[in-house]
Coordinates of C-alpha atoms in Angstrom, one line a residue:
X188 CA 0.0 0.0 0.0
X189 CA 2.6 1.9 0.9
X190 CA 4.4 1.3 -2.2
X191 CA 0.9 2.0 -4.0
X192 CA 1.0 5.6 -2.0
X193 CA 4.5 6.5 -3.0
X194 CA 4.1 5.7 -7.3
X195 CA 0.9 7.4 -7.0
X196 CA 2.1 10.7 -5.3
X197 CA 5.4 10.6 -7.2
X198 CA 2.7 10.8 -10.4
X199 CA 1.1 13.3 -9.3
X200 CA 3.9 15.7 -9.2
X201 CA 4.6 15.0 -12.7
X202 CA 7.8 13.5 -11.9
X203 CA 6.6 10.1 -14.3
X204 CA 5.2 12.4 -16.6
X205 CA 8.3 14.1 -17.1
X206 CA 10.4 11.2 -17.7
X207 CA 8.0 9.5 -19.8
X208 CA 8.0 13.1 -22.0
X209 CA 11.6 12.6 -22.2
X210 CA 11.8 8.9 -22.9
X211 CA 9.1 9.7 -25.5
X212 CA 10.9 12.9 -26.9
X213 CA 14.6 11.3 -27.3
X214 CA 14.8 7.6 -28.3
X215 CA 12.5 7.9 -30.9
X216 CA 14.2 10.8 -32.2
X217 CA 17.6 9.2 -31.7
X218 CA 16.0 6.2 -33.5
X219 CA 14.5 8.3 -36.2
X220 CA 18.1 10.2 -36.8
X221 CA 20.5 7.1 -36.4
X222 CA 17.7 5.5 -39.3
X223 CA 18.2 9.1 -41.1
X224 CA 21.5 8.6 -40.8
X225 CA 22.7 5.2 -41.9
X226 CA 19.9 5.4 -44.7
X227 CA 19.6 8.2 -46.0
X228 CA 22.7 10.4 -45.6
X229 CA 23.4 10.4 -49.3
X230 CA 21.2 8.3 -51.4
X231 CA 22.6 9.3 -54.6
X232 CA 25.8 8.1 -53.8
X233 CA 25.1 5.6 -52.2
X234 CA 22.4 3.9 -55.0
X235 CA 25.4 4.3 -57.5
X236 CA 27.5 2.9 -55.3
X237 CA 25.3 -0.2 -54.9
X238 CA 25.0 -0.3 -58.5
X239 CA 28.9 -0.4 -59.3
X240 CA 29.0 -3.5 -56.3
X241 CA 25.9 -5.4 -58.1
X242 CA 27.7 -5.6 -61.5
X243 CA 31.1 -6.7 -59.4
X244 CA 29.0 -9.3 -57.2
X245 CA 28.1 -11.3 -60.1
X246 CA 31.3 -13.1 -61.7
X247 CA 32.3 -13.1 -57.9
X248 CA 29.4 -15.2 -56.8
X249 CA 29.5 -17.2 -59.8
X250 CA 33.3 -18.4 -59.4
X251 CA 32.5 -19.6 -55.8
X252 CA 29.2 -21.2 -56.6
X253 CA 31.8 -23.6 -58.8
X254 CA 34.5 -23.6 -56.4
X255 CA 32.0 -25.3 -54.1
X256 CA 30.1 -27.5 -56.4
X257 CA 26.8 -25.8 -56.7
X258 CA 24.9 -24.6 -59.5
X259 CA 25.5 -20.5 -60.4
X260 CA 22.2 -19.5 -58.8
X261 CA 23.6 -20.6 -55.4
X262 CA 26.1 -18.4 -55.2
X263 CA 24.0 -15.2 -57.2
X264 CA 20.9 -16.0 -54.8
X265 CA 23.4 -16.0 -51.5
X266 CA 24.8 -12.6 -52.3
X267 CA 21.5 -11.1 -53.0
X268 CA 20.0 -12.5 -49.8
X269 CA 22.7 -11.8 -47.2
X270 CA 23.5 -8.3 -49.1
X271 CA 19.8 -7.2 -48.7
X272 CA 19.3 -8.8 -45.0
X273 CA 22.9 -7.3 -43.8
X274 CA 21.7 -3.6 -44.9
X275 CA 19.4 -3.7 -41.9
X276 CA 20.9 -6.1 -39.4
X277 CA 24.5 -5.7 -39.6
X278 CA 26.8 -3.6 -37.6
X279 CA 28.8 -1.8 -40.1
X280 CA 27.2 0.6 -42.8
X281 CA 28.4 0.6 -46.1
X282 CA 30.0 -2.4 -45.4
X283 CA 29.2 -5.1 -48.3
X284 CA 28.7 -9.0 -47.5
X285 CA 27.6 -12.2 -49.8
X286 CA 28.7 -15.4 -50.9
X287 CA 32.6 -15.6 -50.5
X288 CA 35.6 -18.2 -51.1
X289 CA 36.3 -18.3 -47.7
X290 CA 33.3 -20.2 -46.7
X291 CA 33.2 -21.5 -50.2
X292 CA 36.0 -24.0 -49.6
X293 CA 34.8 -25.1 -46.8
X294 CA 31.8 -26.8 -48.0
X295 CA 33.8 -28.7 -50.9
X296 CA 33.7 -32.2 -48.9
X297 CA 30.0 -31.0 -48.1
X298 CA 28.9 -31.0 -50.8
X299 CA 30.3 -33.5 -53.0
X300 CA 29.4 -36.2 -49.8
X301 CA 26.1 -35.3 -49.3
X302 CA 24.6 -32.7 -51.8
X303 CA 23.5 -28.7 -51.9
X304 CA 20.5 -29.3 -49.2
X305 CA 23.0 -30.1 -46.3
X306 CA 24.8 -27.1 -47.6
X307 CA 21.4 -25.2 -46.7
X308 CA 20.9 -26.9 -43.3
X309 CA 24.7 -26.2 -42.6
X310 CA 24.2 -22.6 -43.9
X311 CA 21.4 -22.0 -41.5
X312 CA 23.6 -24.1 -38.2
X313 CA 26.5 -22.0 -39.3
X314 CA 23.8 -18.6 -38.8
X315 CA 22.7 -20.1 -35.5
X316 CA 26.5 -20.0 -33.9
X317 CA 27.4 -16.4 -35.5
X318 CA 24.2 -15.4 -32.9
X319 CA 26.2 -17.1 -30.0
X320 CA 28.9 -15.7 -31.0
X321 CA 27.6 -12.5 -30.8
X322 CA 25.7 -13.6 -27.4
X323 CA 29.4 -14.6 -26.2
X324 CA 30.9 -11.1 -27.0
X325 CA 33.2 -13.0 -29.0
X326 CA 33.6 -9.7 -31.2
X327 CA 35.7 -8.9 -28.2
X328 CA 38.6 -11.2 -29.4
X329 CA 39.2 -8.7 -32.1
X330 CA 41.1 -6.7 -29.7
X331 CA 43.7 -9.4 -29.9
X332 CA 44.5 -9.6 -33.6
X333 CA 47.4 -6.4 -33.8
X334 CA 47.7 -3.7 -36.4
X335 CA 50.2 -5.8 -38.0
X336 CA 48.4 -8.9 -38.4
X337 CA 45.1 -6.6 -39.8
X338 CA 48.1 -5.0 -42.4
X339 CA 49.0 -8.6 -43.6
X340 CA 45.3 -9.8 -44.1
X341 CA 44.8 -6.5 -46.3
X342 CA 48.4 -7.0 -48.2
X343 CA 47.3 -10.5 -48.6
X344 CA 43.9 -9.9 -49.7
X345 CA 44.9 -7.3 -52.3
X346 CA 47.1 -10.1 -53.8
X347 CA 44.6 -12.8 -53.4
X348 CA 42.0 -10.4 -55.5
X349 CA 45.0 -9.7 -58.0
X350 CA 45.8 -13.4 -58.6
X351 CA 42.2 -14.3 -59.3
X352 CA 42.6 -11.7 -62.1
X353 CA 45.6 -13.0 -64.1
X354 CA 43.3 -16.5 -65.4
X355 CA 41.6 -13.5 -67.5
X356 CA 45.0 -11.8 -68.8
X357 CA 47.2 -15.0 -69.7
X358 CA 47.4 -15.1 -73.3
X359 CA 46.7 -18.7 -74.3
X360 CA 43.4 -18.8 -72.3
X361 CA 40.3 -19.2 -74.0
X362 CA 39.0 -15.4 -75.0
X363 CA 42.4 -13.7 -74.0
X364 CA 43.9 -11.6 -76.5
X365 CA 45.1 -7.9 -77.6
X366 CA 41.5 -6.6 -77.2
X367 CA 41.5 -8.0 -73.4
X368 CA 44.2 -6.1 -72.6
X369 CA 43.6 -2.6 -74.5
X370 CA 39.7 -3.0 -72.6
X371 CA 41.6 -3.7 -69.4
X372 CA 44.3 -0.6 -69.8
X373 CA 41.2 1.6 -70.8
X374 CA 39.1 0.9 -68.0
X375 CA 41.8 1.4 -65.6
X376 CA 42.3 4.8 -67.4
X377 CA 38.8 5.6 -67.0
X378 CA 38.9 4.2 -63.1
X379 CA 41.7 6.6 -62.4
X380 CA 41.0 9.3 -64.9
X381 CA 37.7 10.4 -64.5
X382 CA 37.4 11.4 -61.1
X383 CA 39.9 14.2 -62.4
X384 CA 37.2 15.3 -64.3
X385 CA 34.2 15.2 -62.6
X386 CA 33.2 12.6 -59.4
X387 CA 29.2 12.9 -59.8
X388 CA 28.8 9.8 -61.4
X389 CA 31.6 6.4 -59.9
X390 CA 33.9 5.7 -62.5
X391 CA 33.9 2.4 -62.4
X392 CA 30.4 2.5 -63.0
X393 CA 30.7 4.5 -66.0
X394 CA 34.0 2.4 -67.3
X395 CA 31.7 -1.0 -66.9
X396 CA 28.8 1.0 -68.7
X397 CA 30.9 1.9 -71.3
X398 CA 33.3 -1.0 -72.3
X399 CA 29.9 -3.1 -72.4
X400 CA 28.6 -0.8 -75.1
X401 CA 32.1 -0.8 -76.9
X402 CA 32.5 -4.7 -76.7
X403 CA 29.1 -5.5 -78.1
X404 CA 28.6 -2.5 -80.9
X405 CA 31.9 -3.8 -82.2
X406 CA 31.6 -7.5 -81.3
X407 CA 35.0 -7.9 -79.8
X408 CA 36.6 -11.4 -78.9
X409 CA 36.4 -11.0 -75.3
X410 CA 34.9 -13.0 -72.5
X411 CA 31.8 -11.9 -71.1
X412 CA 29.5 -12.4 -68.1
X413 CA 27.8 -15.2 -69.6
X414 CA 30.8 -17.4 -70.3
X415 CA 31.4 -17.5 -66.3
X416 CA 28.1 -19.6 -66.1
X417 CA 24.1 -19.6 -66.3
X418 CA 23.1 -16.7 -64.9
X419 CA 19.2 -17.6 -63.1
X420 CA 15.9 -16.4 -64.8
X421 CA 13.5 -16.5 -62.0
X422 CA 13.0 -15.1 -58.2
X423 CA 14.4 -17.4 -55.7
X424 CA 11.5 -18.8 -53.4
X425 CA 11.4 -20.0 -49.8
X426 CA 11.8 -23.4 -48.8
X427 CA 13.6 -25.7 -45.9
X428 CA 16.2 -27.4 -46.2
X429 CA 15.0 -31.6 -47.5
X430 CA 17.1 -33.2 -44.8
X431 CA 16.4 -35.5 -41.8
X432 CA 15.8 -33.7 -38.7
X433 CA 18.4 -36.5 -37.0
X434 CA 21.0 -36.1 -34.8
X435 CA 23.3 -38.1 -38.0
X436 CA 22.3 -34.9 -39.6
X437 CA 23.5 -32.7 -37.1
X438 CA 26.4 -34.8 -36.9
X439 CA 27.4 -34.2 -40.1
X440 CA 26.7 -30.6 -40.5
X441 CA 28.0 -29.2 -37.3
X442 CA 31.7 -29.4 -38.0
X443 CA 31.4 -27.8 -41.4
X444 CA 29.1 -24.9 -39.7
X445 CA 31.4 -24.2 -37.0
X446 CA 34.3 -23.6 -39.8
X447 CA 31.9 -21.8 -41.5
X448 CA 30.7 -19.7 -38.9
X449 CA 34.3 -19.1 -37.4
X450 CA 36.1 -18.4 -40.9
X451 CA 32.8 -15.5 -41.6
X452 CA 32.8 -14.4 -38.4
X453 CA 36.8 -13.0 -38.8
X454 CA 37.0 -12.0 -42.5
X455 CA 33.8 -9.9 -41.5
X456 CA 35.4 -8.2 -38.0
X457 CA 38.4 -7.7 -40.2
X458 CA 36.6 -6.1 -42.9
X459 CA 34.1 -3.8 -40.4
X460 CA 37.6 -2.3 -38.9
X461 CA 39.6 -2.0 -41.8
X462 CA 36.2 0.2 -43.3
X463 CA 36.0 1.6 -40.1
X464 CA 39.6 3.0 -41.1
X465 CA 38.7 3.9 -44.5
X466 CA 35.5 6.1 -43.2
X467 CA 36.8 7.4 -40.0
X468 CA 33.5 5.9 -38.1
X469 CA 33.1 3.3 -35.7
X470 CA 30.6 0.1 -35.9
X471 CA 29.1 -2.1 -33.5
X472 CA 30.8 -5.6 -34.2
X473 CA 28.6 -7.4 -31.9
X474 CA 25.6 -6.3 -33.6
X475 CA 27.8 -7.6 -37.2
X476 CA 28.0 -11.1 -35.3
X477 CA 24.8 -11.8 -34.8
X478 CA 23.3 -9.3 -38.2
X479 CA 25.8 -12.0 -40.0
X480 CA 24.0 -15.1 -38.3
X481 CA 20.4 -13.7 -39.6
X482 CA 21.8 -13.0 -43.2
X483 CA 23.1 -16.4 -43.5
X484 CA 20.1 -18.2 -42.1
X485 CA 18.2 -16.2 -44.8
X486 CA 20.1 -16.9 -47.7
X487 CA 19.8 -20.7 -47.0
X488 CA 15.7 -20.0 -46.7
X489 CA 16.4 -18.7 -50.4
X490 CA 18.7 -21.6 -52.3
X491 CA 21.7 -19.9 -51.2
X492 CA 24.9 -20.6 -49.6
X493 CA 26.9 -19.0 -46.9
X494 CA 28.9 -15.9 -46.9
X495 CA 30.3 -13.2 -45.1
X496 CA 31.9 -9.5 -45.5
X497 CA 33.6 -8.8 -48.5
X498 CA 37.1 -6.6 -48.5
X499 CA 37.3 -6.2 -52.3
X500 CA 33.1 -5.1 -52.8
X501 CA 33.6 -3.0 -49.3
X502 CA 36.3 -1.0 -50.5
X503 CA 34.7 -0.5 -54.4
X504 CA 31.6 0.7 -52.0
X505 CA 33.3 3.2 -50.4
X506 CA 35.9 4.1 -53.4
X507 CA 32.4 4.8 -55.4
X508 CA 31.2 7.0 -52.3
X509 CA 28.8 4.2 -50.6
X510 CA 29.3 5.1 -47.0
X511 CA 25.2 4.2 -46.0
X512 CA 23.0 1.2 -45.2
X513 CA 21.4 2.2 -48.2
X514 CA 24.2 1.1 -50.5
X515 CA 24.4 -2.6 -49.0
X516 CA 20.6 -2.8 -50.0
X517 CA 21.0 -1.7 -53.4
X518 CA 23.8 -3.8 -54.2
X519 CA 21.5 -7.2 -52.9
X520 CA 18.8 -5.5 -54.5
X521 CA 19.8 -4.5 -58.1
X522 CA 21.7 -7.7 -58.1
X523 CA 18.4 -9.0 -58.2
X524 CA 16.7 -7.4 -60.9
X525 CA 19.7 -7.7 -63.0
X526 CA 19.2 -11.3 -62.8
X527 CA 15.5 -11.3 -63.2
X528 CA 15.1 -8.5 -65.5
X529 CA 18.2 -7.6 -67.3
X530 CA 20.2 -11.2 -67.3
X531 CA 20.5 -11.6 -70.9
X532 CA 22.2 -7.7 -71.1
X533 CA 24.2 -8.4 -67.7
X534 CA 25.6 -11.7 -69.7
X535 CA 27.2 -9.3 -72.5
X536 CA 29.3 -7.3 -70.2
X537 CA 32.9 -8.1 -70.4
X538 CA 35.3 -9.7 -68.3
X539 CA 37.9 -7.2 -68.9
X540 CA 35.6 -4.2 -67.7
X541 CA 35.3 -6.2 -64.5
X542 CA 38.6 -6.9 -64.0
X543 CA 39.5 -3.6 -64.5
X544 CA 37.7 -2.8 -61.3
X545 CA 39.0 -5.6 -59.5
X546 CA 42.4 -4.5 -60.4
X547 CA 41.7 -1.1 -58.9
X548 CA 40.1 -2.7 -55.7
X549 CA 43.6 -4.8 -55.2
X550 CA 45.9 -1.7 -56.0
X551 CA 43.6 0.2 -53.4
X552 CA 43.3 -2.5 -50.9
X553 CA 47.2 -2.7 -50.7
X554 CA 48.5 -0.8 -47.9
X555 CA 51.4 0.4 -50.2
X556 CA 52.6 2.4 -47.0
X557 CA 53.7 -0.8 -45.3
X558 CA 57.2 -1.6 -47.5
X559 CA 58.9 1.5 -46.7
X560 CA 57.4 0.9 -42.7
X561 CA 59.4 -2.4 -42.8
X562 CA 62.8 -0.2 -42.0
X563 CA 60.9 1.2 -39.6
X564 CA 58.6 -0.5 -37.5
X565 CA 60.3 -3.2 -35.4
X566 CA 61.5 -6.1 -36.9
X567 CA 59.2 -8.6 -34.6
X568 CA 55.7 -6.2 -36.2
X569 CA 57.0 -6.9 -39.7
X570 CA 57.6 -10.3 -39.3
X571 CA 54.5 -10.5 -37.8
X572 CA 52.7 -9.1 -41.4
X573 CA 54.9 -10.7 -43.7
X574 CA 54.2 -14.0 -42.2
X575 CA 50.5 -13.3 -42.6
X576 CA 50.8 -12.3 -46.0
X577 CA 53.1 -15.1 -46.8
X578 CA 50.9 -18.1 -45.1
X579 CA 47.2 -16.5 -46.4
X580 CA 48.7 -16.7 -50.3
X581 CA 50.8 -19.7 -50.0
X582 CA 47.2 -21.5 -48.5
X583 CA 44.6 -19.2 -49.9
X584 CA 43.1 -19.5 -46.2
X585 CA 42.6 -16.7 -44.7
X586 CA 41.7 -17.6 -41.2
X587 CA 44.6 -20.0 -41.6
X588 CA 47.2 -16.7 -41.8
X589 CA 45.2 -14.5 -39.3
X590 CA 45.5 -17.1 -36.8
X591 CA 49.4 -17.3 -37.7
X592 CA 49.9 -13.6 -37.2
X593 CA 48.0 -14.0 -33.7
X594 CA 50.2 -16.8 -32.7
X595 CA 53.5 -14.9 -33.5
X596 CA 52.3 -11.5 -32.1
X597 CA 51.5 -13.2 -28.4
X598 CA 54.5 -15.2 -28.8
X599 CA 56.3 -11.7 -29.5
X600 CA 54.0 -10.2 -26.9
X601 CA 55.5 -12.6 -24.4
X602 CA 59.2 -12.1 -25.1
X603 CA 59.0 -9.0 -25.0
X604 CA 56.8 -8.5 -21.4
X605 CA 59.2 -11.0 -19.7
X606 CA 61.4 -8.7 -19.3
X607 CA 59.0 -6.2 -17.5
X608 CA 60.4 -7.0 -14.0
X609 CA 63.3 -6.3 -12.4
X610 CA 65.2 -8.0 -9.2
X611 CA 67.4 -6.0 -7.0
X612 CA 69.6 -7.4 -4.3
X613 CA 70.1 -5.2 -1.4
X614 CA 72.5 -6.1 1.6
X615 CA 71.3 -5.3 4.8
X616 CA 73.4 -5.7 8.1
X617 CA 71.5 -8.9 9.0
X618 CA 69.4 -9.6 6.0
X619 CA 69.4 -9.6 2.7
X620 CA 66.7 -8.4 0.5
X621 CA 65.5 -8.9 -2.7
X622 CA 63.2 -6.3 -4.1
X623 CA 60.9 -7.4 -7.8
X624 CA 59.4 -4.2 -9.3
X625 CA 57.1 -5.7 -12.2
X626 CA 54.9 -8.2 -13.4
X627 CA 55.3 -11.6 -13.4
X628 CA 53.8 -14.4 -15.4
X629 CA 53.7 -17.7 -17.1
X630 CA 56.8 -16.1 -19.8
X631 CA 58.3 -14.2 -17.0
X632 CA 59.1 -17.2 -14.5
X633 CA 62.3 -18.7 -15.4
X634 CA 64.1 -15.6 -15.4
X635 CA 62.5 -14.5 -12.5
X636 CA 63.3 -17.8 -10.6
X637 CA 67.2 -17.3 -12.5
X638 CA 67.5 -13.9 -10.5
X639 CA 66.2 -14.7 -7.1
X640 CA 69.2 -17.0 -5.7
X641 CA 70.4 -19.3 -4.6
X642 CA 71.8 -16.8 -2.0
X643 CA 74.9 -18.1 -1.3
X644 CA 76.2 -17.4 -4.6
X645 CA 76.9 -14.3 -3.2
X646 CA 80.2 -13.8 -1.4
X647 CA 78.0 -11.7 1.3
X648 CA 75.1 -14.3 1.6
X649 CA 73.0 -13.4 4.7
X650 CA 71.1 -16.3 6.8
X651 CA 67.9 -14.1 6.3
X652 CA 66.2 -13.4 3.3
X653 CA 63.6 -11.3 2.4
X654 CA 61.5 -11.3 -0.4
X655 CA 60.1 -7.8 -1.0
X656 CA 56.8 -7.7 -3.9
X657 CA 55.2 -4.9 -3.2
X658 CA 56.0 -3.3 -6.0
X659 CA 55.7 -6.6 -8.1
X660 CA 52.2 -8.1 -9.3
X661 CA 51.9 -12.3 -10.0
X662 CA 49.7 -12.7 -12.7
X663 CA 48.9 -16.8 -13.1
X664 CA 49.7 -20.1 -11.0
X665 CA 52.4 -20.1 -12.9
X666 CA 54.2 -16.9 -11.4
X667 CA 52.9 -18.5 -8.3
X668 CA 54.9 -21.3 -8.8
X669 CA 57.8 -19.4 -8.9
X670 CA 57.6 -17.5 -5.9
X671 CA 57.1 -21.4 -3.9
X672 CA 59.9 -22.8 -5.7
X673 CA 62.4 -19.7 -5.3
X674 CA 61.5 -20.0 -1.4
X675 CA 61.9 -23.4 -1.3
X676 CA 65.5 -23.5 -2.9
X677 CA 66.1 -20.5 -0.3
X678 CA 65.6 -22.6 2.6
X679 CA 67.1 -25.6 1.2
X680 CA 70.1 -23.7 0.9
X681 CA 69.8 -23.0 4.7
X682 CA 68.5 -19.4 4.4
X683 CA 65.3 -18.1 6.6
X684 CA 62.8 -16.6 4.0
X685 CA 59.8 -14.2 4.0
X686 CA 58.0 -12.8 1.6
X687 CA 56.4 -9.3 1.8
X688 CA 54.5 -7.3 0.5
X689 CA 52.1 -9.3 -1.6
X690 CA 49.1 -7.2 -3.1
X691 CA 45.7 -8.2 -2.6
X692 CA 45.2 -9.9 -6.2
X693 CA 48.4 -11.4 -5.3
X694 CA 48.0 -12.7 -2.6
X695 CA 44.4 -14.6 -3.1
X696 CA 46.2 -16.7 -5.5
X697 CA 48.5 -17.5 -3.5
X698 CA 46.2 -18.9 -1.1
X699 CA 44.5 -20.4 -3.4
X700 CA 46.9 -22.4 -4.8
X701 CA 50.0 -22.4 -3.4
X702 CA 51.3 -25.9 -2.6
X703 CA 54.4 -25.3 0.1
X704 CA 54.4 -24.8 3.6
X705 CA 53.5 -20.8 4.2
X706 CA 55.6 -20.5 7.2
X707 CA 57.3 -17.1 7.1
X708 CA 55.0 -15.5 4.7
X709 CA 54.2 -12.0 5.8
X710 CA 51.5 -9.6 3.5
X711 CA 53.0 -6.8 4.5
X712 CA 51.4 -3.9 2.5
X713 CA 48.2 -5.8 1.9
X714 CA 46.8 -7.8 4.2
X715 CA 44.5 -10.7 3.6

């Protein structure tokens, strides 16, 4: 009643009324301009921009549709489902994902064992574990993968996209002559030379538009869209995947799903910081785990495959001026009614108009600044980027050199931290003490344990020994263990040993599990 009394007097002064006014007045607003914002901040350029990633999407999606062993429209209908779905829940604006190698050859064993619909049902498990991941906060592991290890996965990248060009410039190759290369040099001029000019209109839009009309007015001998594959003639519709609902099933699928899900899951963090970069903005990568988990369930509802971000259609995006939501949708989109609408046009636009652009998305991907930084950073942060470089294009896996970069910048991490601690010896008239300033750890211990002692190495030794840690933090058992074992080899030695000064952290693992006898330990500063 009381309570009753107390809500009903506190509405009366119009205290409730006040806050609901404001709650009322500022979140939809806020909601209303973040909406304004992400959408519709420059539709022009962003519904261009889509445009220009649409035409690139296709002979992307097409290749790994065949890389996994799955009819075109697999691959097409995946990048215009997560592309579409991604615009709205995805953390990162102007950011661009679809169907993508990375997963791609993953599912090879899939789907050569067991056909395209457990490719669905592990499209749609591998969307279920991207939304625990992003339940986990395991966004939050981002902040371990360095600045040198994010410089290797673009320097790789940007060769990986350059590579997949040269099939289309080799002379010998089916469609691969003079004209390929004169449409490939004038695109490039057109890329880089129009913006001189005038930047209302993207140039690699207008280079695509125009090399189309000058392939098929003069019928040149060059490949085209439609050689890559069939391109679909029809909307994709809904349906399950046709697979027991067994735990066999599950069984089979979950492996694949958890690559899957891991492999999109790190190209897209990468890609959402390294755009983040390019646009000076932040994004929510926690909302881009779980908006990637929806897109992929969705594209598997549609007969499509898996994906994730894309670093070569991001950075066309925002080189064509796609910074919005907005973009992200039109390039799902108009992928769409290109295939449904305009397919038999989009088949006659040539490869080498295409790989024009790509070449100008590897040339900008590159971080061209990093050579001359290699005499300048230290020699363990280059390492740590040419290894990833080196291991993602020797294996073509790109989590595969991410995780190697990782691996060498802890284990570089680690050398150099060990030597964050010092040890003084100071002789007092009937003790001697040993003072640690630092931190010690699991890399720290041996040369922690090789300073303290033995103390009659010392010409000095004193019977008492004192351990002084107060200015000294132990991080793990093993730092704890090393702290027993110096004591221990103390008093075997015949010396009477204390220890002082232990912080609080400190010290509650050392209760915890410290093994010895704690005879002679004082706490000194912080007692516990």
């Amino acid at each position: 009643m009381t309570n009753n009394r107390s809500f009903a007097a506190l509405f009366r002064r119009g205290k409730l009324r006040e806050r609901a006014s404001i709650l009322t007045r500022t979140r939809p607003r806020d909601w209303l301009e973040t909406a304004r914002r992400d959408w519709l901040a420059q539709p022009r350029a962003d519904i261009l921009a889509g445009i220009v990633v649409s035409l690139a999407l296709i002979p992307e999606a097409i290749g790994f549709a065949l890389i996994a062993g799955v009819d075109p429209s697999v691959g097409l209908y995946a990048s215009v489902a997560i592309a579409m779905v991604i615009a709205f829940t995805g953390g990162r604006p102007g950011m661009i994902s679809a169907a993508t190698a990375a997963v791609a050859v993953v599912v090879i064993p899939l789907v050569r064992d067991y056909g395209v619909e457990y490719l669905f049902a592990a499209t749609i498990l591998m969307g279920v574990f991207q939304g625990i991941a992003a339940l986990l906060r395991l966004d939050l592991l981002m902040q371990f993968v360095s600045r040198s290890v994010i410089t290797g996965f673009v320097n790789a990248l940007a060769i990986l996209i350059f590579m997949a060009q040269i099939p289309q410039l080799l002379p010998g190759n089916p469609g691969v002559g003079p004209w390929t290369w004169v449409m490939v040099l004038a695109g490039l001029a057109i890329i880089y030379g129009l913006p001189r000019l005038t930047k209302a209109v993207p140039s690699p839009l207008v280079a695509i538009v125009l090399l189309t009309i000058v392939a098929v007015w003069l019928g040149l001998p060059v490949n085209n869209v439609a050689g890559e594959g069939t391109l679909p003639d029809g909307l994709p519709s809904f349906a399950l995947p046709d697979v027991p609902l067994t735990w066999e099933t599950l069984r089979i699928i979950a492996p694949y799903s958890l690559t899957m899900a891991a492999v999109g899951l790190l190209e897209s963090l990468l890609t959402a910081q390294i755009v983040d970069d390019m646009t000076h903005t932040d994004s929510d990568k926690r909302r881009e785990c779980g908006g990637q988990g929806v897109a992929n369930i969705a594209a598997a509802c549609f007969g499509g495959m898996g994906g994730c971000a894309m670093i070569g259609q991001s950075v066309i995006n925002v080189a064509s001026g796609g910074r919005g939501r907005l973009s992200t949708f039109v390039a799902g989109a108009f992928l769409l009614f290109l295939l449904t609408v305009l397919g038999p046009y989009v088949g006659q636009v040539p490869m080498p108009a295409l790989v024009a652009v790509m070449v100008m998305v590897s040339i900008g991907t590159f971080s061209w600044n990093s050579i001359p930084n290699l005499r300048v950073h230290p020699p363990t942060s280059s390492f740590v980027m040419i290894a990833t470089v080196v291991v993602t294009v020797w294996t073509h896996d790109l989590a595969l050199g991410v995780l190697t970069g990782v691996l060498l910048s802890g284990i570089f991490f680690a050398g150099k931290v060990r030597n964050l601690f010092t040890v003084e010896r100071v002789r007092r008239p009937h003790s001697s003490v040993y003072v640690v300033t630092g931190e010690i750890f699991f890399a720290s211990v041996d040369k922690f344990i090789a300073m303290l002692g033995p103390e009659s190495q010392y010409e000095d030794a004193a019977h008492h020994v004192v351990i002084d840690v107060s200015r000294a933090h132990f991080w793990d058992i093993s730092a704890i263990g090393a702290l027993e074992k110096v004591v221990d080899r103390m008093r075997r030695n015949g010396r009477h040993t204390r220890i002082v000064g232990l912080n609080n952290a400190s010290a509650d693992l050392f209760d915890k599990f410290a093994l010895a006898d704690r005879t002679g330990l004082e706490s000194g500063l912080a007692p516990h």
